[in-house]
CSV table of C-alpha atoms in Angstrom, one decimal:
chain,number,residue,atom,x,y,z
U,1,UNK,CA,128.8,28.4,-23.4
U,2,UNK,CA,131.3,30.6,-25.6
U,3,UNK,CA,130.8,32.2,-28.7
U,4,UNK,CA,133.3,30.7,-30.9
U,5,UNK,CA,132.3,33.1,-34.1
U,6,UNK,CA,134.5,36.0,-32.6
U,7,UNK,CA,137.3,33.6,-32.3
U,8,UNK,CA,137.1,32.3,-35.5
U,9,UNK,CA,136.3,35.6,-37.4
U,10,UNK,CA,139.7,37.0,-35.6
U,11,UNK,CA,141.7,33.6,-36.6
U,12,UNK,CA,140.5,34.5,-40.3
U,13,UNK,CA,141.1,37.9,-40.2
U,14,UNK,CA,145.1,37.1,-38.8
U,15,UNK,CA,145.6,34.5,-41.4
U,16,UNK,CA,143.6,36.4,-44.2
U,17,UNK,CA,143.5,40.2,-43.3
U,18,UNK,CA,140.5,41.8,-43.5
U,19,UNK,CA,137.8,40.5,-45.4
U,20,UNK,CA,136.5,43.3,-48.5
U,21,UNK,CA,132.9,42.3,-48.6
U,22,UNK,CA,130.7,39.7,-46.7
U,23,UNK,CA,127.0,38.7,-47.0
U,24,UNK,CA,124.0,36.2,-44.5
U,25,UNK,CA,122.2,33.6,-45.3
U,26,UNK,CA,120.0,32.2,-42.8
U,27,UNK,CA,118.0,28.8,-44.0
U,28,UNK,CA,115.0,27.7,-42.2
U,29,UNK,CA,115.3,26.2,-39.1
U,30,UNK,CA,119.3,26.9,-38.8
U,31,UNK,CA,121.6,29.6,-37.5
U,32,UNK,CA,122.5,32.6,-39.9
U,33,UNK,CA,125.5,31.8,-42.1
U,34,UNK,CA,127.9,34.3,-43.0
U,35,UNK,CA,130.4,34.2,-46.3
U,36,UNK,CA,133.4,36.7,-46.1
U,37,UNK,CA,135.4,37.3,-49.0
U,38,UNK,CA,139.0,38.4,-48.8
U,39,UNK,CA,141.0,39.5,-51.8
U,40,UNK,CA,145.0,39.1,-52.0
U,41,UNK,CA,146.8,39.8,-55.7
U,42,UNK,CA,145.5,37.1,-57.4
U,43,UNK,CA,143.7,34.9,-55.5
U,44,UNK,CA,140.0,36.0,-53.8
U,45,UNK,CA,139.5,33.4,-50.7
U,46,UNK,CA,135.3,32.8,-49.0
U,47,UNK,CA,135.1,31.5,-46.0
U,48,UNK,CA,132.4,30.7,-44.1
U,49,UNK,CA,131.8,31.8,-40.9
U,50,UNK,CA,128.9,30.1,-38.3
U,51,UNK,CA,129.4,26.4,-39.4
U,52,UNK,CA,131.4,26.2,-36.3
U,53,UNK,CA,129.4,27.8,-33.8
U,54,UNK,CA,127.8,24.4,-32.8
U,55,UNK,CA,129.9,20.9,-32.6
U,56,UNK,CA,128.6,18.4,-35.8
U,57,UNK,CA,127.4,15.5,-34.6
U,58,UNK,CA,127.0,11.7,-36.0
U,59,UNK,CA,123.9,11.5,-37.4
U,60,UNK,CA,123.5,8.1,-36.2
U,61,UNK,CA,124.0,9.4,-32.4
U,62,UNK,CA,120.7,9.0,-30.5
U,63,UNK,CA,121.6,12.6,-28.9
U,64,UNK,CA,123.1,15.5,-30.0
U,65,UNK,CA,126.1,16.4,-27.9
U,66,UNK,CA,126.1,20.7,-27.6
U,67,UNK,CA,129.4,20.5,-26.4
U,68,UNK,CA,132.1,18.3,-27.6
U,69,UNK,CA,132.2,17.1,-31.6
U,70,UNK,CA,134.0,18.6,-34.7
U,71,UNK,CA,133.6,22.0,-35.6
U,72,UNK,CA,135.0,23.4,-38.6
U,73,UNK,CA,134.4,26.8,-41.3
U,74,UNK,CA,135.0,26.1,-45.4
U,75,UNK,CA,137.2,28.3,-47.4
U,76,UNK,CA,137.6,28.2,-50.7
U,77,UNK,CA,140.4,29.9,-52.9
U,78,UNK,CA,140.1,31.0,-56.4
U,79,UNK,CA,141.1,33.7,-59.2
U,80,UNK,CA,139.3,36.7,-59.8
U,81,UNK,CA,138.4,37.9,-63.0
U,82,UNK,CA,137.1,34.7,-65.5
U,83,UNK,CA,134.1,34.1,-64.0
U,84,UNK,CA,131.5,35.6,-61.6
U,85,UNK,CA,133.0,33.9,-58.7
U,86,UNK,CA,131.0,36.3,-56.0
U,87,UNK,CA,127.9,34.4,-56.7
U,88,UNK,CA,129.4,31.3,-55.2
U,89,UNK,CA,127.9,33.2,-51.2
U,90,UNK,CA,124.9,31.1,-51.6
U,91,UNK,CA,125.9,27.8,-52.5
U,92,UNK,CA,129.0,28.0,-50.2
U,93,UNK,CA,126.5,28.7,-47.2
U,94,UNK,CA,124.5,25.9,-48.0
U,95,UNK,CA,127.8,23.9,-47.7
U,96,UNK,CA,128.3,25.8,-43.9
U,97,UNK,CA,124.7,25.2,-42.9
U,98,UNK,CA,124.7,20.9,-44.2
U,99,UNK,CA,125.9,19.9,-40.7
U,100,UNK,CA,122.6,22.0,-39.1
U,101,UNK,CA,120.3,20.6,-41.9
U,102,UNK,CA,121.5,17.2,-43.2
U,103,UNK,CA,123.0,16.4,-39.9
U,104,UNK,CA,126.5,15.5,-41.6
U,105,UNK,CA,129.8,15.4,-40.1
U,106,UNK,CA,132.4,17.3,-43.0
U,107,UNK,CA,135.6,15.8,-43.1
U,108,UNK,CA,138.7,15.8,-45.2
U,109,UNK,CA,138.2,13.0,-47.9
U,110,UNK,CA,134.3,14.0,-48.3
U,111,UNK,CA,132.5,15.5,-51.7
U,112,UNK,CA,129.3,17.6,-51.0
U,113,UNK,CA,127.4,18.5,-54.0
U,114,UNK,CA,125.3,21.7,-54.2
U,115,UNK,CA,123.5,20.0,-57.4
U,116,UNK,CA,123.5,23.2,-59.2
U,117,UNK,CA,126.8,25.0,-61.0
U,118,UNK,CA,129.2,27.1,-58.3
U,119,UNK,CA,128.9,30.3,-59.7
U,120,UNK,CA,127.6,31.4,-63.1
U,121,UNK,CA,128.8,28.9,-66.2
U,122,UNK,CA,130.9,26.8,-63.6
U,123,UNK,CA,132.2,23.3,-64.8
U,124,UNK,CA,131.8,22.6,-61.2
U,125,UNK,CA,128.7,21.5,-58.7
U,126,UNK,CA,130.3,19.8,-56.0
U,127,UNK,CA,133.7,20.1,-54.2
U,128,UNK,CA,136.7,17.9,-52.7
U,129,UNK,CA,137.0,19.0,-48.9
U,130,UNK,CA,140.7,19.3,-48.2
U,131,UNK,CA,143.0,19.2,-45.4
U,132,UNK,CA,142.8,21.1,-42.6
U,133,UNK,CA,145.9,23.7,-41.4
U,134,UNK,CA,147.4,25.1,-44.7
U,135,UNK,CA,146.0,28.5,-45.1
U,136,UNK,CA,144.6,29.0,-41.5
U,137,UNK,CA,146.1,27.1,-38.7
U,138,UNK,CA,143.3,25.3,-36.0
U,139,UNK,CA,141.7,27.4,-33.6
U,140,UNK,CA,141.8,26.2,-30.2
U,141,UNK,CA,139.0,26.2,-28.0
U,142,UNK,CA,139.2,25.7,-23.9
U,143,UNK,CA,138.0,21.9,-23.2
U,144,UNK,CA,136.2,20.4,-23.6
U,145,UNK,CA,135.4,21.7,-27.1
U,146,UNK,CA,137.0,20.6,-30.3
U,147,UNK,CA,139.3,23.0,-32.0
U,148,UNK,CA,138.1,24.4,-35.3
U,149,UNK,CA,139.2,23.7,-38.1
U,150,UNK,CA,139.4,25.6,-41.0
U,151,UNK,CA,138.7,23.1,-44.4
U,152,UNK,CA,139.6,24.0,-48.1
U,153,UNK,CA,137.2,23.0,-50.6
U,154,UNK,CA,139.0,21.9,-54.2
U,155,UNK,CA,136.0,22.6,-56.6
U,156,UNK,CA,135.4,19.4,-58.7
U,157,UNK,CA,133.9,18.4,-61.8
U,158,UNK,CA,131.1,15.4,-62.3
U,159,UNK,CA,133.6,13.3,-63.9
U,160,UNK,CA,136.0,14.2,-61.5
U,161,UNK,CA,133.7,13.6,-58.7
U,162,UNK,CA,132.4,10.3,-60.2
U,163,UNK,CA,136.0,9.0,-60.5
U,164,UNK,CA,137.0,10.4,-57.0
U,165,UNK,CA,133.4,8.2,-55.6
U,166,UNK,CA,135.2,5.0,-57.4
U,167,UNK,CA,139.3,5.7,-56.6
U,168,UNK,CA,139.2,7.8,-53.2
U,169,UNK,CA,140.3,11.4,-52.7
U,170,UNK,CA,144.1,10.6,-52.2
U,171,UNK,CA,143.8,8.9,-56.1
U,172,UNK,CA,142.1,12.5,-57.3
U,173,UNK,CA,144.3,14.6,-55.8
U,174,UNK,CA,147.6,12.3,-56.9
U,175,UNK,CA,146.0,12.8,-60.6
U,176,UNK,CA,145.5,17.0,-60.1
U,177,UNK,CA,149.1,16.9,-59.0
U,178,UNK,CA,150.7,15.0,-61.3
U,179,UNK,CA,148.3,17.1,-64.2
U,180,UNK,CA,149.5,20.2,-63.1
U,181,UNK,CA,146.0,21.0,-62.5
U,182,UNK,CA,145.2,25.0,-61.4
U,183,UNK,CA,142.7,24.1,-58.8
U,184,UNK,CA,142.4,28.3,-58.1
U,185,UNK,CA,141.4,28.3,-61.9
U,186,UNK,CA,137.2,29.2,-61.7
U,187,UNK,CA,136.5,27.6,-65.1
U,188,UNK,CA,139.8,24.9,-65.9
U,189,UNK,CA,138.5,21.5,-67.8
U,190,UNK,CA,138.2,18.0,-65.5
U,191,UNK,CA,142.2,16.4,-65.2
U,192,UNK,CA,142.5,13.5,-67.7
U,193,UNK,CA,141.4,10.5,-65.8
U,194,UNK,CA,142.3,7.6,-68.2
């Protein structure tokens, strides 16, 4: 078996530079979890880093393949300064570590929900996962393992994540970018979704 963490730590660090702080979280009965934070100008960026060290699997699947499945690491991108954004570690690692413990397969398209604020006095508890190969381009693995892909989470408000459970992704991201919406912006107000 190969260690994918090295690989993708190196992918982030290419695409990224090198991260400025980092911190663990291990949850019972999973693999530690790390968050690295990496600060350019205006825009801090955390990314996860373990979430891809095992394939996510179906949850229906009567047997957890070790090998071959998705793999994939979160990042999330926003401005420093207006909020406490640092405390968002935790809740970003229980993001990473949902596949280990909830057994979910995270796609673009999907909401997860930490059910508690982001950071500090956050309009947001949940997040939009994003496309795949913006920021960080795919990390190819030797088959037969799945490349990893690196996802960017677009933090979301309840309204905005009730409408986006009613009109799909593609019809909440058409509204933030016809709103103008500053999705980098740690405390912005829900896009007007009349």
């Amino acid at each position: 078996m190969v260690d994918v963490l090295p690989l993708v730590e190196a992918r982030l660090t290419t695409a990224l530079g090198e991260p400025d702080a980092r911190a663990a979280v291990t949850f019972l009965g999973t693999d530690r979890i790390e968050v690295l934070r990496f600060t350019e100008g205006d825009v801090v960026r955390y990314a996860s880093l373990g979430m891809s060290a095992h394939p996510m699997t179906d949850p229906t699947a009567m047997l957890a393949d070790p090998v071959k499945g998705p793999r994939a690491e979160l990042v999330l991108s926003v401005r420093p300064g207006a909020a406490d954004t640092d405390k968002v570690l935790r809740p970003l690692a229980v993001l990473a570590a949902s596949p280990q413990v909830e057994g979910l397969v995270v796609a673009p398209g999907a909401s997860l929900d930490v059910g508690e604020p982001l950071w500090p006095g956050a309009p947001f508890t949940s997040v939009l996962v994003g496309e795949p190969g913006g920021l960080v381009e795919d990390l190819e693995l030797d088959a037969p393992l799945d490349p990893v892909r690196f996802l960017p989470l677009l933090p979301m408000t309840p309204n905005e994540a009730a409408w986006k459970r009613v009109h799909g992704a593609q019809a909440l991201q058409e509204r933030w970018l016809a709103g103008g919406t500053d999705l980098r912006d740690p405390s912005r107000r829900s896009v007007p979704l009349e």
